[in-house]
PDB file of C-alpha atoms in Angstrom:
ATOM      1  CA  UNK Q  28     201.554  36.661  81.208  1.00 60.00           C
ATOM      2  CA  UNK Q  29     201.735  35.900  77.487  1.00 69.00           C
ATOM      3  CA  UNK Q  30     201.677  32.267  76.377  1.00 85.00           C
ATOM      4  CA  UNK Q  31     205.341  31.339  75.592  1.00 87.00           C
ATOM      5  CA  UNK Q  32     204.452  29.037  72.703  1.00 90.00           C
ATOM      6  CA  UNK Q  33     202.145  31.659  71.188  1.00 92.00           C
ATOM      7  CA  UNK Q  34     204.888  34.272  71.522  1.00 94.00           C
ATOM      8  CA  UNK Q  35     207.489  32.115  69.740  1.00 94.00           C
ATOM      9  CA  UNK Q  36     205.116  31.233  66.915  1.00 94.00           C
ATOM     10  CA  UNK Q  37     204.036  34.863  66.731  1.00 94.00           C
ATOM     11  CA  UNK Q  38     207.650  35.742  65.979  1.00 93.00           C
ATOM     12  CA  UNK Q  39     207.846  33.046  63.299  1.00 95.00           C
ATOM     13  CA  UNK Q  40     204.567  34.387  61.926  1.00 94.00           C
ATOM     14  CA  UNK Q  41     206.082  37.866  61.524  1.00 94.00           C
ATOM     15  CA  UNK Q  42     208.710  36.390  59.182  1.00 94.00           C
ATOM     16  CA  UNK Q  43     206.066  34.453  57.253  1.00 94.00           C
ATOM     17  CA  UNK Q  44     203.889  37.550  56.903  1.00 93.00           C
ATOM     18  CA  UNK Q  45     206.954  39.389  55.626  1.00 93.00           C
ATOM     19  CA  UNK Q  46     207.213  36.830  52.826  1.00 91.00           C
ATOM     20  CA  UNK Q  47     203.508  37.186  52.096  1.00 91.00           C
ATOM     21  CA  UNK Q  48     203.660  40.963  51.877  1.00 89.00           C
ATOM     22  CA  UNK Q  49     206.573  40.901  49.433  1.00 88.00           C
ATOM     23  CA  UNK Q  50     205.206  38.091  47.265  1.00 87.00           C
ATOM     24  CA  UNK Q  51     202.454  40.535  46.312  1.00 88.00           C
ATOM     25  CA  UNK Q  52     205.161  42.978  45.192  1.00 88.00           C
ATOM     26  CA  UNK Q  53     207.492  40.820  43.084  1.00 88.00           C
ATOM     27  CA  UNK Q  54     209.479  43.722  41.637  1.00 90.00           C
ATOM     28  CA  UNK Q  55     210.245  45.096  45.090  1.00 89.00           C
ATOM     29  CA  UNK Q  56     211.098  41.568  46.243  1.00 90.00           C
ATOM     30  CA  UNK Q  57     213.619  41.151  43.410  1.00 91.00           C
ATOM     31  CA  UNK Q  58     215.135  44.577  44.047  1.00 90.00           C
ATOM     32  CA  UNK Q  59     215.587  43.643  47.708  1.00 90.00           C
ATOM     33  CA  UNK Q  60     217.268  40.381  46.726  1.00 91.00           C
ATOM     34  CA  UNK Q  61     219.980  42.013  44.570  1.00 91.00           C
ATOM     35  CA  UNK Q  62     222.169  43.465  47.370  1.00 90.00           C
ATOM     36  CA  UNK Q  63     221.797  40.194  49.281  1.00 89.00           C
ATOM     37  CA  UNK Q  64     222.985  38.277  46.193  1.00 90.00           C
ATOM     38  CA  UNK Q  65     226.135  40.388  45.890  1.00 88.00           C
ATOM     39  CA  UNK Q  66     226.953  39.938  49.585  1.00 87.00           C
ATOM     40  CA  UNK Q  67     226.165  36.201  49.456  1.00 87.00           C
ATOM     41  CA  UNK Q  68     228.718  35.643  46.683  1.00 87.00           C
ATOM     42  CA  UNK Q  69     231.427  37.390  48.713  1.00 84.00           C
ATOM     43  CA  UNK Q  70     230.672  35.493  51.912  1.00 82.00           C
ATOM     44  CA  UNK Q  71     230.325  32.146  50.125  1.00 83.00           C
ATOM     45  CA  UNK Q  72     233.942  32.506  48.998  1.00 85.00           C
ATOM     46  CA  UNK Q  73     234.987  32.987  52.641  1.00 82.00           C
ATOM     47  CA  UNK Q  74     233.093  29.851  53.743  1.00 81.00           C
ATOM     48  CA  UNK Q  75     234.693  27.757  50.982  1.00 85.00           C
ATOM     49  CA  UNK Q  76     238.206  28.906  51.982  1.00 85.00           C
ATOM     50  CA  UNK Q  77     237.451  28.090  55.632  1.00 81.00           C
ATOM     51  CA  UNK Q  78     236.150  24.584  54.903  1.00 81.00           C
ATOM     52  CA  UNK Q  79     239.110  23.756  52.658  1.00 84.00           C
ATOM     53  CA  UNK Q  80     241.553  24.735  55.426  1.00 83.00           C
ATOM     54  CA  UNK Q  81     239.517  23.541  58.416  1.00 81.00           C
ATOM     55  CA  UNK Q  82     241.707  20.563  59.362  1.00 83.00           C
ATOM     56  CA  UNK Q  83     244.902  22.609  59.267  1.00 84.00           C
ATOM     57  CA  UNK Q  84     243.230  25.398  61.261  1.00 82.00           C
ATOM     58  CA  UNK Q  85     242.125  22.984  64.001  1.00 82.00           C
ATOM     59  CA  UNK Q  86     245.644  21.528  64.225  1.00 84.00           C
ATOM     60  CA  UNK Q  87     247.200  24.997  64.358  1.00 84.00           C
ATOM     61  CA  UNK Q  88     244.851  26.044  67.181  1.00 79.00           C
ATOM     62  CA  UNK Q  89     245.628  22.940  69.306  1.00 80.00           C
ATOM     63  CA  UNK Q  90     249.399  22.320  69.236  1.00 81.00           C
ATOM     64  CA  UNK Q  91     249.138  21.019  72.819  1.00 80.00           C
ATOM     65  CA  UNK Q  92     247.233  17.979  71.487  1.00 78.00           C
ATOM     66  CA  UNK Q  93     249.964  16.818  69.078  1.00 79.00           C
ATOM     67  CA  UNK Q  94     251.122  13.963  71.318  1.00 76.00           C
ATOM     68  CA  UNK Q  95     247.699  12.949  72.629  1.00 82.00           C
ATOM     69  CA  UNK Q  96     245.911   9.663  72.109  1.00 79.00           C
ATOM     70  CA  UNK Q  97     244.289   9.821  68.616  1.00 80.00           C
ATOM     71  CA  UNK Q  98     240.776   9.494  70.065  1.00 81.00           C
ATOM     72  CA  UNK Q  99     241.122  12.470  72.432  1.00 76.00           C
ATOM     73  CA  UNK Q 100     243.045  14.434  69.845  1.00 77.00           C
ATOM     74  CA  UNK Q 101     240.240  13.856  67.340  1.00 81.00           C
ATOM     75  CA  UNK Q 102     237.554  14.876  69.851  1.00 79.00           C
ATOM     76  CA  UNK Q 103     239.307  18.128  70.795  1.00 79.00           C
ATOM     77  CA  UNK Q 104     240.226  19.087  67.237  1.00 79.00           C
ATOM     78  CA  UNK Q 105     236.786  18.130  65.992  1.00 82.00           C
ATOM     79  CA  UNK Q 106     235.222  20.382  68.646  1.00 79.00           C
ATOM     80  CA  UNK Q 107     237.546  23.225  67.630  1.00 79.00           C
ATOM     81  CA  UNK Q 108     236.671  22.723  63.946  1.00 83.00           C
ATOM     82  CA  UNK Q 109     232.936  22.852  64.729  1.00 80.00           C
ATOM     83  CA  UNK Q 110     233.457  25.932  66.911  1.00 79.00           C
ATOM     84  CA  UNK Q 111     235.440  27.645  64.133  1.00 81.00           C
ATOM     85  CA  UNK Q 112     232.620  27.060  61.627  1.00 82.00           C
ATOM     86  CA  UNK Q 113     229.942  28.194  64.102  1.00 82.00           C
ATOM     87  CA  UNK Q 114     231.849  31.366  65.015  1.00 82.00           C
ATOM     88  CA  UNK Q 115     232.534  32.161  61.363  1.00 83.00           C
ATOM     89  CA  UNK Q 116     228.854  31.728  60.498  1.00 82.00           C
ATOM     90  CA  UNK Q 117     227.865  33.906  63.467  1.00 83.00           C
ATOM     91  CA  UNK Q 118     230.172  36.718  62.421  1.00 83.00           C
ATOM     92  CA  UNK Q 119     229.229  36.361  58.771  1.00 83.00           C
ATOM     93  CA  UNK Q 120     225.467  36.521  59.380  1.00 85.00           C
ATOM     94  CA  UNK Q 121     225.824  39.697  61.434  1.00 83.00           C
ATOM     95  CA  UNK Q 122     228.333  41.199  58.996  1.00 83.00           C
ATOM     96  CA  UNK Q 123     226.203  40.026  56.054  1.00 84.00           C
ATOM     97  CA  UNK Q 124     223.243  41.910  57.496  1.00 86.00           C
ATOM     98  CA  UNK Q 125     225.293  45.049  58.107  1.00 84.00           C
ATOM     99  CA  UNK Q 126     226.881  45.058  54.641  1.00 85.00           C
ATOM    100  CA  UNK Q 127     223.658  44.195  52.815  1.00 88.00           C
ATOM    101  CA  UNK Q 128     221.715  46.909  54.636  1.00 86.00           C
ATOM    102  CA  UNK Q 129     224.421  49.401  53.675  1.00 83.00           C
ATOM    103  CA  UNK Q 130     224.422  48.315  50.017  1.00 84.00           C
ATOM    104  CA  UNK Q 131     220.646  48.332  49.655  1.00 86.00           C
ATOM    105  CA  UNK Q 132     219.636  51.012  52.153  1.00 84.00           C
ATOM    106  CA  UNK Q 133     217.188  52.892  49.856  1.00 86.00           C
ATOM    107  CA  UNK Q 134     215.528  49.629  48.769  1.00 89.00           C
ATOM    108  CA  UNK Q 135     215.103  48.331  52.309  1.00 90.00           C
ATOM    109  CA  UNK Q 136     213.780  51.688  53.482  1.00 89.00           C
ATOM    110  CA  UNK Q 137     211.225  51.471  50.681  1.00 90.00           C
ATOM    111  CA  UNK Q 138     210.234  47.930  51.718  1.00 92.00           C
ATOM    112  CA  UNK Q 139     209.708  49.059  55.309  1.00 91.00           C
ATOM    113  CA  UNK Q 140     207.695  52.096  54.227  1.00 90.00           C
ATOM    114  CA  UNK Q 141     205.468  49.957  51.990  1.00 90.00           C
ATOM    115  CA  UNK Q 142     204.755  47.587  54.879  1.00 90.00           C
ATOM    116  CA  UNK Q 143     203.885  50.534  57.135  1.00 90.00           C
ATOM    117  CA  UNK Q 144     201.510  51.981  54.547  1.00 90.00           C
ATOM    118  CA  UNK Q 145     199.771  48.658  53.947  1.00 88.00           C
ATOM    119  CA  UNK Q 146     199.199  48.046  57.643  1.00 89.00           C
ATOM    120  CA  UNK Q 147     198.159  51.627  58.341  1.00 85.00           C
ATOM    121  CA  UNK Q 148     199.125  54.071  61.082  1.00 81.00           C
ATOM    122  CA  UNK Q 149     202.445  54.730  59.346  1.00 80.00           C
ATOM    123  CA  UNK Q 150     204.597  57.340  61.099  1.00 83.00           C
ATOM    124  CA  UNK Q 151     205.124  60.787  59.682  1.00 78.00           C
ATOM    125  CA  UNK Q 152     208.454  61.208  57.914  1.00 74.00           C
ATOM    126  CA  UNK Q 153     211.255  61.782  60.423  1.00 71.00           C
ATOM    127  CA  UNK Q 154     213.744  64.358  59.215  1.00 72.00           C
ATOM    128  CA  UNK Q 155     217.333  63.547  60.153  1.00 69.00           C
ATOM    129  CA  UNK Q 156     220.335  65.171  58.439  1.00 71.00           C
ATOM    130  CA  UNK Q 157     222.007  62.754  56.007  1.00 71.00           C
ATOM    131  CA  UNK Q 158     225.455  63.139  57.545  1.00 75.00           C
ATOM    132  CA  UNK Q 159     224.141  62.567  61.069  1.00 79.00           C
ATOM    133  CA  UNK Q 160     222.215  59.507  59.901  1.00 75.00           C
ATOM    134  CA  UNK Q 161     225.280  58.025  58.160  1.00 77.00           C
ATOM    135  CA  UNK Q 162     227.563  58.552  61.173  1.00 83.00           C
ATOM    136  CA  UNK Q 163     224.985  57.046  63.527  1.00 82.00           C
ATOM    137  CA  UNK Q 164     224.446  54.016  61.268  1.00 80.00           C
ATOM    138  CA  UNK Q 165     228.191  53.326  61.033  1.00 81.00           C
ATOM    139  CA  UNK Q 166     228.680  53.715  64.785  1.00 87.00           C
ATOM    140  CA  UNK Q 167     225.781  51.402  65.609  1.00 86.00           C
ATOM    141  CA  UNK Q 168     226.846  48.805  63.050  1.00 82.00           C
ATOM    142  CA  UNK Q 169     230.370  48.740  64.473  1.00 84.00           C
ATOM    143  CA  UNK Q 170     228.892  48.287  67.941  1.00 89.00           C
ATOM    144  CA  UNK Q 171     226.823  45.305  66.823  1.00 88.00           C
ATOM    145  CA  UNK Q 172     229.788  43.743  65.014  1.00 84.00           C
ATOM    146  CA  UNK Q 173     231.912  44.219  68.167  1.00 87.00           C
ATOM    147  CA  UNK Q 174     229.196  42.514  70.233  1.00 89.00           C
ATOM    148  CA  UNK Q 175     229.130  39.643  67.740  1.00 87.00           C
ATOM    149  CA  UNK Q 176     232.914  39.288  68.118  1.00 86.00           C
ATOM    150  CA  UNK Q 177     232.481  38.968  71.887  1.00 89.00           C
ATOM    151  CA  UNK Q 178     229.791  36.332  71.361  1.00 87.00           C
ATOM    152  CA  UNK Q 179     232.113  34.586  68.900  1.00 85.00           C
ATOM    153  CA  UNK Q 180     234.886  34.384  71.506  1.00 83.00           C
ATOM    154  CA  UNK Q 181     232.413  32.892  73.995  1.00 87.00           C
ATOM    155  CA  UNK Q 182     231.146  30.338  71.474  1.00 83.00           C
ATOM    156  CA  UNK Q 183     234.696  29.389  70.467  1.00 80.00           C
ATOM    157  CA  UNK Q 184     235.650  28.878  74.137  1.00 82.00           C
ATOM    158  CA  UNK Q 185     232.582  26.680  74.674  1.00 82.00           C
ATOM    159  CA  UNK Q 186     233.630  24.667  71.626  1.00 72.00           C
ATOM    160  CA  UNK Q 187     236.713  23.417  73.505  1.00 70.00           C
ATOM    161  CA  UNK Q 188     234.495  21.497  75.937  1.00 75.00           C
ATOM    162  CA  UNK Q 189     234.534  17.894  74.667  1.00 69.00           C
ATOM    163  CA  UNK Q 190     231.173  16.309  73.752  1.00 72.00           C
ATOM    164  CA  UNK Q 191     229.087  19.206  75.100  1.00 76.00           C
ATOM    165  CA  UNK Q 192     230.767  22.040  73.172  1.00 75.00           C
ATOM    166  CA  UNK Q 193     229.720  21.013  69.637  1.00 77.00           C
ATOM    167  CA  UNK Q 194     226.064  20.985  70.781  1.00 81.00           C
ATOM    168  CA  UNK Q 195     225.945  23.979  73.126  1.00 84.00           C
ATOM    169  CA  UNK Q 196     228.080  26.215  70.888  1.00 83.00           C
ATOM    170  CA  UNK Q 197     225.726  26.277  67.876  1.00 85.00           C
ATOM    171  CA  UNK Q 198     222.659  26.753  70.101  1.00 89.00           C
ATOM    172  CA  UNK Q 199     224.341  29.652  71.894  1.00 89.00           C
ATOM    173  CA  UNK Q 200     225.397  31.183  68.578  1.00 87.00           C
ATOM    174  CA  UNK Q 201     221.878  30.929  67.135  1.00 89.00           C
ATOM    175  CA  UNK Q 202     220.224  32.525  70.180  1.00 93.00           C
ATOM    176  CA  UNK Q 203     222.734  35.322  70.796  1.00 91.00           C
ATOM    177  CA  UNK Q 204     223.434  35.861  67.098  1.00 90.00           C
ATOM    178  CA  UNK Q 205     219.691  35.920  66.440  1.00 92.00           C
ATOM    179  CA  UNK Q 206     219.203  38.562  69.124  1.00 94.00           C
ATOM    180  CA  UNK Q 207     221.890  40.781  67.565  1.00 92.00           C
ATOM    181  CA  UNK Q 208     220.297  40.233  64.169  1.00 92.00           C
ATOM    182  CA  UNK Q 209     216.923  41.255  65.589  1.00 93.00           C
ATOM    183  CA  UNK Q 210     218.386  44.573  66.759  1.00 93.00           C
ATOM    184  CA  UNK Q 211     219.284  45.348  63.149  1.00 92.00           C
ATOM    185  CA  UNK Q 212     216.082  44.055  61.576  1.00 92.00           C
ATOM    186  CA  UNK Q 213     213.780  46.281  63.625  1.00 93.00           C
ATOM    187  CA  UNK Q 214     215.972  49.365  63.178  1.00 91.00           C
ATOM    188  CA  UNK Q 215     214.117  50.901  60.236  1.00 89.00           C
ATOM    189  CA  UNK Q 216     210.735  51.036  61.968  1.00 90.00           C
ATOM    190  CA  UNK Q 217     212.272  52.549  65.106  1.00 92.00           C
ATOM    191  CA  UNK Q 218     214.250  55.099  63.103  1.00 89.00           C
ATOM    192  CA  UNK Q 219     211.111  56.222  61.255  1.00 89.00           C
ATOM    193  CA  UNK Q 220     209.609  57.051  64.649  1.00 88.00           C
ATOM    194  CA  UNK Q 221     212.607  59.047  65.822  1.00 85.00           C
ATOM    195  CA  UNK Q 222     213.767  56.254  68.171  1.00 85.00           C
ATOM    196  CA  UNK Q 223     217.370  56.287  67.031  1.00 83.00           C
ATOM    197  CA  UNK Q 224     219.367  54.442  69.695  1.00 90.00           C
ATOM    198  CA  UNK Q 225     220.123  50.753  70.106  1.00 90.00           C
ATOM    199  CA  UNK Q 226     219.116  51.087  73.758  1.00 92.00           C
ATOM    200  CA  UNK Q 227     215.557  52.002  72.762  1.00 92.00           C
ATOM    201  CA  UNK Q 228     215.355  48.959  70.500  1.00 94.00           C
ATOM    202  CA  UNK Q 229     216.757  46.642  73.169  1.00 93.00           C
ATOM    203  CA  UNK Q 230     214.332  47.872  75.799  1.00 94.00           C
ATOM    204  CA  UNK Q 231     211.358  47.305  73.486  1.00 94.00           C
ATOM    205  CA  UNK Q 232     212.691  43.878  72.473  1.00 95.00           C
ATOM    206  CA  UNK Q 233     213.159  42.982  76.139  1.00 93.00           C
ATOM    207  CA  UNK Q 234     209.420  43.289  76.759  1.00 93.00           C
ATOM    208  CA  UNK Q 235     208.717  40.346  74.418  1.00 93.00           C
ATOM    209  CA  UNK Q 236     211.923  38.320  74.233  1.00 95.00           C
ATOM    210  CA  UNK Q 237     210.328  35.069  73.071  1.00 95.00           C
ATOM    211  CA  UNK Q 238     208.510  36.771  70.213  1.00 96.00           C
ATOM    212  CA  UNK Q 239     211.747  38.455  69.139  1.00 96.00           C
ATOM    213  CA  UNK Q 240     213.660  35.154  69.274  1.00 96.00           C
ATOM    214  CA  UNK Q 241     210.831  33.387  67.428  1.00 96.00           C
ATOM    215  CA  UNK Q 242     211.466  35.814  64.590  1.00 96.00           C
ATOM    216  CA  UNK Q 243     215.215  36.305  64.774  1.00 95.00           C
ATOM    217  CA  UNK Q 244     216.540  32.769  65.389  1.00 95.00           C
ATOM    218  CA  UNK Q 245     214.870  31.232  62.279  1.00 94.00           C
ATOM    219  CA  UNK Q 246     215.946  34.307  60.309  1.00 94.00           C
ATOM    220  CA  UNK Q 247     219.519  33.857  61.561  1.00 92.00           C
ATOM    221  CA  UNK Q 248     219.550  30.171  60.571  1.00 91.00           C
ATOM    222  CA  UNK Q 249     218.137  30.905  57.106  1.00 92.00           C
ATOM    223  CA  UNK Q 250     220.576  33.759  56.502  1.00 89.00           C
ATOM    224  CA  UNK Q 251     223.424  31.348  57.319  1.00 85.00           C
ATOM    225  CA  UNK Q 252     222.612  29.528  54.043  1.00 83.00           C
ATOM    226  CA  UNK Q 253     224.177  31.768  51.366  1.00 74.00           C
ATOM    227  CA  UNK Q 254     221.700  31.599  48.486  1.00 80.00           C
ATOM    228  CA  UNK Q 255     218.651  31.014  50.664  1.00 88.00           C
ATOM    229  CA  UNK Q 256     219.638  34.308  52.293  1.00 88.00           C
ATOM    230  CA  UNK Q 257     219.038  36.096  48.984  1.00 90.00           C
ATOM    231  CA  UNK Q 258     215.305  35.371  49.168  1.00 90.00           C
ATOM    232  CA  UNK Q 259     215.024  35.576  52.951  1.00 92.00           C
ATOM    233  CA  UNK Q 260     216.659  38.968  53.456  1.00 92.00           C
ATOM    234  CA  UNK Q 261     214.019  41.249  51.893  1.00 92.00           C
ATOM    235  CA  UNK Q 262     211.259  39.225  53.591  1.00 93.00           C
ATOM    236  CA  UNK Q 263     213.112  39.574  56.904  1.00 94.00           C
ATOM    237  CA  UNK Q 264     213.161  43.353  56.462  1.00 94.00           C
ATOM    238  CA  UNK Q 265     209.365  43.305  56.002  1.00 94.00           C
ATOM    239  CA  UNK Q 266     208.995  40.897  58.939  1.00 95.00           C
ATOM    240  CA  UNK Q 267     211.239  43.058  61.119  1.00 94.00           C
ATOM    241  CA  UNK Q 268     208.955  46.024  60.411  1.00 94.00           C
ATOM    242  CA  UNK Q 269     205.943  43.952  61.466  1.00 95.00           C
ATOM    243  CA  UNK Q 270     207.736  42.817  64.620  1.00 95.00           C
ATOM    244  CA  UNK Q 271     208.776  46.370  65.513  1.00 94.00           C
ATOM    245  CA  UNK Q 272     205.185  47.564  65.190  1.00 94.00           C
ATOM    246  CA  UNK Q 273     204.070  44.789  67.537  1.00 94.00           C
ATOM    247  CA  UNK Q 274     206.762  45.709  70.069  1.00 94.00           C
ATOM    248  CA  UNK Q 275     205.717  49.353  69.940  1.00 92.00           C
ATOM    249  CA  UNK Q 276     201.998  48.557  70.112  1.00 89.00           C
ATOM    250  CA  UNK Q 277     201.158  50.150  66.753  1.00 86.00           C
ATOM    251  CA  UNK Q 278     197.666  48.949  65.756  1.00 85.00           C
ATOM    252  CA  UNK Q 279     196.870  47.861  62.235  1.00 82.00           C
ATOM    253  CA  UNK Q 280     194.269  49.923  60.425  1.00 72.00           C
ATOM    254  CA  UNK Q 281     191.086  48.044  59.461  1.00 66.00           C
ATOM    255  CA  UNK Q 282     191.289  46.737  55.917  1.00 58.00           C
ATOM    256  CA  UNK Q 283     188.570  47.964  53.545  1.00 53.00           C
ATOM    257  CA  UNK Q 284     185.768  45.465  53.112  1.00 52.00           C
ATOM    258  CA  UNK Q 285     184.922  44.229  49.638  1.00 45.00           C
ATOM    259  CA  UNK Q 286     181.441  45.348  48.527  1.00 47.00           C
ATOM    260  CA  UNK Q 287     178.758  42.625  48.728  1.00 47.00           C
ATOM    261  CA  UNK Q 288     178.106  40.761  45.507  1.00 42.00           C
TER     262      UNK Q 288
END
C-alpha cells in the first residue's frame, strides 16, 4: 500500500512541477494566463456583488430567525453567510475552469502537448471529428457543473448547522470541489489517448485518490483567489498532464545526459 503522506505530497509535487515546466517557457505561460485573466475579471465582479449584499442575503434566507435572540440569530445568519460564500466560490472555481478551458482550448492543448513531449512517451495524435469533440466537451462540462451544484446544495445545508457548519462546509467544498476540478484538469491527457469519458478518468483517479486530492485541493484553493488564478491556471494544466500520466502509468523517457567536461 502506498504511503499516504507520500501520495499527498506527490500530488502537490505535480502542481509544482507544472510551474517549473512552464517557467522555462515564459511565452507559453503568458499565453495560458490570458484566458484566465479574462475569466478572473468576470468572476471577481460576481464576488464583489455577493459580498456587498451578503448581510441582506443571509436575512432573506432566514426569515424564521427574525424574532430570535440576537446571539442565536447572529450565529445562524453568520453560518448562512459563510455557506453562501463557500458555495459561490465552489461553483465559481468549477465554472471558472470550464469557461477558461473553453476560451483557451488551443493554448491549453498546446501546453499539455509540450509537457508530453518533454517527458517522453507522448501519445500519437488521436483523431476525433471537431463537431463530435465539441458536443462531448459541452456535455461533460454541463455534467461537472451539475455535480458542483449538487455539492453546493450539500455544503449550503451543512452551513445551517451552528458552530460546526462554518468549519465543515469549507472543508467539504475544498475536497469535493477539488475532486471535480481534478476531473477537468486531467482531461487533456486522457483525451489524447482516446480515453474520452468521465468514467474512465474517475476510475483512474480512484486508484490514487490521495495523490489526486494532493494536487486538486491546493489547486482549487489557489484558483479561488481571482488574480492568483491567472498564474496558477496554466501551471495546473501542466500539472494535470503530469498527474494523468502518473495515474495511467506512463513512464518518463530518460533525459539526455550532458557530455563530460
